[in-house]
PDB file of C-alpha atoms in Angstrom:
ATOM      1  CA  MET A   1     102.071 140.070  76.395  1.00 51.00           C
ATOM      2  CA  SER A   2     104.113 137.528  78.346  1.00 51.00           C
ATOM      3  CA  VAL A   3     103.673 133.817  77.917  1.00 54.00           C
ATOM      4  CA  THR A   4     104.228 131.438  80.818  1.00 53.00           C
ATOM      5  CA  PRO A   5     105.829 128.085  79.942  1.00 54.00           C
ATOM      6  CA  PRO A   6     103.510 125.076  80.420  1.00 52.00           C
ATOM      7  CA  GLN A   7     105.742 123.548  83.126  1.00 51.00           C
ATOM      8  CA  ILE A   8     105.410 126.645  85.292  1.00 47.00           C
ATOM      9  CA  GLN A   9     101.659 126.820  84.684  1.00 47.00           C
ATOM     10  CA  ALA A  10     101.267 123.159  85.704  1.00 45.00           C
ATOM     11  CA  SER A  11     103.413 123.708  88.777  1.00 44.00           C
ATOM     12  CA  ARG A  12     101.356 126.741  89.803  1.00 46.00           C
ATOM     13  CA  THR A  13      98.106 124.862  89.291  1.00 46.00           C
ATOM     14  CA  GLU A  14      99.209 121.838  91.334  1.00 50.00           C
ATOM     15  CA  SER A  15     100.655 124.043  94.037  1.00 55.00           C
ATOM     16  CA  GLY A  16      97.572 126.259  94.075  1.00 61.00           C
ATOM     17  CA  LEU A  17      95.171 123.361  94.486  1.00 73.00           C
ATOM     18  CA  LEU A  18      96.986 122.186  97.588  1.00 65.00           C
ATOM     19  CA  SER A  19      98.207 125.383  99.123  1.00 73.00           C
ATOM     20  CA  THR A  20      94.923 127.277  98.946  1.00 80.00           C
ATOM     21  CA  ARG A  21      92.932 124.746 100.953  1.00 93.00           C
ATOM     22  CA  PRO A  22      93.001 124.535 104.759  1.00 95.00           C
ATOM     23  CA  VAL A  23      94.991 121.599 106.123  1.00 97.00           C
ATOM     24  CA  TRP A  24      91.897 120.153 107.808  1.00 97.00           C
ATOM     25  CA  LEU A  25      89.982 120.190 104.501  1.00 97.00           C
ATOM     26  CA  VAL A  26      92.789 118.450 102.647  1.00 97.00           C
ATOM     27  CA  GLY A  27      92.805 115.944 105.518  1.00 97.00           C
ATOM     28  CA  ILE A  28      89.097 115.263 105.153  1.00 97.00           C
ATOM     29  CA  LEU A  29      89.358 114.861 101.376  1.00 96.00           C
ATOM     30  CA  ALA A  30      92.428 112.617 101.716  1.00 97.00           C
ATOM     31  CA  THR A  31      90.613 110.535 104.333  1.00 98.00           C
ATOM     32  CA  LEU A  32      87.571 110.070 102.110  1.00 98.00           C
ATOM     33  CA  ALA A  33      89.807 109.040  99.203  1.00 97.00           C
ATOM     34  CA  GLY A  34      91.744 106.648 101.438  1.00 98.00           C
ATOM     35  CA  ALA A  35      88.541 105.161 102.834  1.00 98.00           C
ATOM     36  CA  VAL A  36      87.111 104.525  99.359  1.00 98.00           C
ATOM     37  CA  VAL A  37      90.329 102.944  98.052  1.00 98.00           C
ATOM     38  CA  THR A  38      90.746 100.793 101.173  1.00 98.00           C
ATOM     39  CA  GLU A  39      87.134  99.590 101.088  1.00 98.00           C
ATOM     40  CA  ALA A  40      87.548  98.737  97.382  1.00 98.00           C
ATOM     41  CA  PHE A  41      90.695  96.779  98.260  1.00 98.00           C
ATOM     42  CA  ALA A  42      88.757  94.867 100.945  1.00 98.00           C
ATOM     43  CA  LEU A  43      85.888  94.160  98.551  1.00 98.00           C
ATOM     44  CA  VAL A  44      88.329  92.677  96.026  1.00 98.00           C
ATOM     45  CA  ALA A  45      89.825  90.492  98.777  1.00 98.00           C
ATOM     46  CA  ARG A  46      86.335  89.449  99.880  1.00 97.00           C
ATOM     47  CA  ALA A  47      85.437  88.571  96.263  1.00 98.00           C
ATOM     48  CA  ALA A  48      88.635  86.517  96.017  1.00 98.00           C
ATOM     49  CA  GLY A  49      87.421  84.404  98.916  1.00 98.00           C
ATOM     50  CA  VAL A  50      89.364  85.865 101.837  1.00 98.00           C
ATOM     51  CA  PRO A  51      87.254  85.303 104.952  1.00 96.00           C
ATOM     52  CA  MET A  52      86.388  88.647 106.509  1.00 97.00           C
ATOM     53  CA  GLU A  53      86.258  87.534 110.107  1.00 96.00           C
ATOM     54  CA  ALA A  54      88.655  88.777 112.763  1.00 95.00           C
ATOM     55  CA  ALA A  55      88.898  88.788 116.534  1.00 91.00           C
ATOM     56  CA  SER A  56      90.220  91.392 118.906  1.00 85.00           C
ATOM     57  CA  PRO A  57      92.717  90.347 121.577  1.00 82.00           C
ATOM     58  CA  GLY A  58      90.884  88.501 124.329  1.00 84.00           C
ATOM     59  CA  ALA A  59      87.899  87.615 122.128  1.00 87.00           C
ATOM     60  CA  GLU A  60      86.669  84.031 122.181  1.00 88.00           C
ATOM     61  CA  GLU A  61      85.932  83.906 118.448  1.00 92.00           C
ATOM     62  CA  ALA A  62      86.246  85.924 115.272  1.00 92.00           C
ATOM     63  CA  ALA A  63      83.447  88.268 114.215  1.00 93.00           C
ATOM     64  CA  GLU A  64      82.367  89.242 110.720  1.00 96.00           C
ATOM     65  CA  ILE A  65      83.926  92.421 109.333  1.00 96.00           C
ATOM     66  CA  PRO A  66      80.932  94.056 107.651  1.00 97.00           C
ATOM     67  CA  VAL A  67      80.981  95.623 104.204  1.00 97.00           C
ATOM     68  CA  GLY A  68      81.871  99.229 104.923  1.00 97.00           C
ATOM     69  CA  GLY A  69      83.974  98.247 107.919  1.00 97.00           C
ATOM     70  CA  PHE A  70      87.244  99.190 106.276  1.00 98.00           C
ATOM     71  CA  PHE A  71      85.769 102.514 105.135  1.00 98.00           C
ATOM     72  CA  GLY A  72      84.660 103.276 108.688  1.00 97.00           C
ATOM     73  CA  GLY A  73      87.986 102.222 110.154  1.00 97.00           C
ATOM     74  CA  VAL A  74      89.878 104.601 107.885  1.00 98.00           C
ATOM     75  CA  LEU A  75      87.512 107.447 108.801  1.00 98.00           C
ATOM     76  CA  PHE A  76      87.886 106.744 112.520  1.00 97.00           C
ATOM     77  CA  TRP A  77      91.675 106.459 112.633  1.00 95.00           C
ATOM     78  CA  SER A  78      92.335 109.291 110.192  1.00 97.00           C
ATOM     79  CA  VAL A  79      90.861 111.792 112.633  1.00 97.00           C
ATOM     80  CA  ALA A  80      94.076 111.478 114.654  1.00 96.00           C
ATOM     81  CA  GLY A  81      96.110 112.053 111.491  1.00 97.00           C
ATOM     82  CA  ILE A  82      94.154 115.181 110.605  1.00 98.00           C
ATOM     83  CA  VAL A  83      94.592 116.565 114.124  1.00 98.00           C
ATOM     84  CA  LEU A  84      98.307 115.771 113.935  1.00 98.00           C
ATOM     85  CA  ALA A  85      98.595 117.541 110.569  1.00 98.00           C
ATOM     86  CA  VAL A  86      96.797 120.661 111.835  1.00 98.00           C
ATOM     87  CA  VAL A  87      98.998 120.807 114.949  1.00 98.00           C
ATOM     88  CA  LEU A  88     102.184 120.334 112.930  1.00 98.00           C
ATOM     89  CA  ALA A  89     101.109 122.970 110.396  1.00 97.00           C
ATOM     90  CA  ARG A  90     100.812 125.412 113.260  1.00 96.00           C
ATOM     91  CA  TRP A  91     103.873 124.608 115.358  1.00 97.00           C
ATOM     92  CA  ALA A  92     106.369 122.334 113.591  1.00 96.00           C
ATOM     93  CA  LYS A  93     109.493 123.700 111.984  1.00 96.00           C
ATOM     94  CA  ARG A  94     109.238 121.157 109.138  1.00 97.00           C
ATOM     95  CA  PRO A  95     105.616 119.956 109.223  1.00 97.00           C
ATOM     96  CA  ALA A  96     105.652 117.788 106.083  1.00 97.00           C
ATOM     97  CA  ARG A  97     108.728 115.843 107.129  1.00 98.00           C
ATOM     98  CA  THR A  98     107.584 115.485 110.740  1.00 98.00           C
ATOM     99  CA  PHE A  99     104.134 114.328 109.606  1.00 98.00           C
ATOM    100  CA  THR A 100     105.558 111.796 107.161  1.00 98.00           C
ATOM    101  CA  VAL A 101     108.051 110.293 109.619  1.00 98.00           C
ATOM    102  CA  THR A 102     105.434 110.101 112.381  1.00 98.00           C
ATOM    103  CA  THR A 103     102.687 108.567 110.249  1.00 98.00           C
ATOM    104  CA  VAL A 104     104.997 106.033 108.607  1.00 98.00           C
ATOM    105  CA  ALA A 105     106.152 104.928 112.069  1.00 98.00           C
ATOM    106  CA  LEU A 106     102.547 104.730 113.308  1.00 97.00           C
ATOM    107  CA  THR A 107     101.516 102.759 110.223  1.00 98.00           C
ATOM    108  CA  ALA A 108     104.360 100.301 110.848  1.00 98.00           C
ATOM    109  CA  LEU A 109     103.224  99.930 114.468  1.00 98.00           C
ATOM    110  CA  SER A 110      99.634  99.381 113.345  1.00 96.00           C
ATOM    111  CA  LEU A 111     100.718  96.227 111.521  1.00 97.00           C
ATOM    112  CA  ALA A 112     101.139  94.509 114.883  1.00 95.00           C
ATOM    113  CA  GLY A 113      97.360  94.444 115.407  1.00 93.00           C
ATOM    114  CA  PRO A 114      96.521  92.188 112.475  1.00 95.00           C
ATOM    115  CA  ALA A 115      99.614  90.073 113.130  1.00 94.00           C
ATOM    116  CA  VAL A 116      98.417  89.083 116.604  1.00 92.00           C
ATOM    117  CA  ALA A 117      94.662  88.955 115.910  1.00 92.00           C
ATOM    118  CA  PRO A 118      93.461  85.695 117.490  1.00 92.00           C
ATOM    119  CA  HIS A 119      91.045  83.338 115.760  1.00 93.00           C
ATOM    120  CA  THR A 120      91.770  85.087 112.441  1.00 95.00           C
ATOM    121  CA  ALA A 121      92.800  83.351 109.218  1.00 96.00           C
ATOM    122  CA  THR A 122      96.288  84.177 107.978  1.00 97.00           C
ATOM    123  CA  SER A 123      94.828  85.426 104.694  1.00 97.00           C
ATOM    124  CA  THR A 124      92.613  87.821 106.643  1.00 97.00           C
ATOM    125  CA  GLN A 125      95.551  89.007 108.737  1.00 97.00           C
ATOM    126  CA  ILE A 126      97.455  89.762 105.538  1.00 98.00           C
ATOM    127  CA  VAL A 127      94.516  91.693 104.064  1.00 98.00           C
ATOM    128  CA  LEU A 128      94.066  93.637 107.302  1.00 98.00           C
ATOM    129  CA  ALA A 129      97.752  94.578 107.414  1.00 98.00           C
ATOM    130  CA  ALA A 130      97.795  95.459 103.727  1.00 98.00           C
ATOM    131  CA  SER A 131      94.713  97.629 104.205  1.00 98.00           C
ATOM    132  CA  HIS A 132      96.635  99.722 106.749  1.00 98.00           C
ATOM    133  CA  VAL A 133      99.348 100.272 104.153  1.00 98.00           C
ATOM    134  CA  VAL A 134      96.801 101.028 101.404  1.00 98.00           C
ATOM    135  CA  ALA A 135      95.042 103.646 103.532  1.00 98.00           C
ATOM    136  CA  ALA A 136      98.340 105.253 104.546  1.00 98.00           C
ATOM    137  CA  ALA A 137      99.570 105.234 100.934  1.00 98.00           C
ATOM    138  CA  VAL A 138      96.600 107.396  99.969  1.00 98.00           C
ATOM    139  CA  VAL A 139      96.179 109.661 102.999  1.00 98.00           C
ATOM    140  CA  VAL A 140      99.761 110.393 104.075  1.00 98.00           C
ATOM    141  CA  PRO A 141     101.176 111.708 100.775  1.00 97.00           C
ATOM    142  CA  LEU A 142      98.195 114.002 100.189  1.00 96.00           C
ATOM    143  CA  LEU A 143      98.474 115.582 103.622  1.00 97.00           C
ATOM    144  CA  ALA A 144     102.277 115.702 103.466  1.00 97.00           C
ATOM    145  CA  ARG A 145     102.116 117.493 100.122  1.00 95.00           C
ATOM    146  CA  ARG A 146      99.748 120.060 101.624  1.00 96.00           C
ATOM    147  CA  LEU A 147     101.990 120.490 104.660  1.00 97.00           C
ATOM    148  CA  ALA A 148     104.957 121.109 102.354  1.00 94.00           C
ATOM    149  CA  HIS A 149     103.226 124.359 101.358  1.00 91.00           C
ATOM    150  CA  VAL A 150     102.970 125.704 104.918  1.00 88.00           C
ATOM    151  CA  ARG A 151     104.810 129.013 105.175  1.00 76.00           C
ATOM    152  CA  ARG A 152     106.140 130.582 108.357  1.00 63.00           C
TER     153      ARG A 152
END
């Protein structure tokens, strides 16, 4: 009877959990996790007194960001990330690296939106920008880890 060292068993288990699921499913699960964490972050900011009112460019005044708004925003924008991950899994030579570089660049670009939001308190702009980073910090590594297991 052979005995497998615990480190190898743990590695196989972690690898198996990621590599046996379709990329799109890992994307959906990562998105849900990111949405929950980001909404929790926003609720803490709201409880700390940060005004949750923001305006889009061209708007005359700020509008209330409803409870659940951050959750919905993560769901909406993560669809593009899931599609990107599925496409890269199929055609990219190094899908995990390509996905990570692309999504980090897109996350950095997304910070411009809160920075230029008119009629929006600075504290709200900071929370909005930080929420982009929080969502990406949850979603991107989970999908990148799954993409690292793509075999050609």
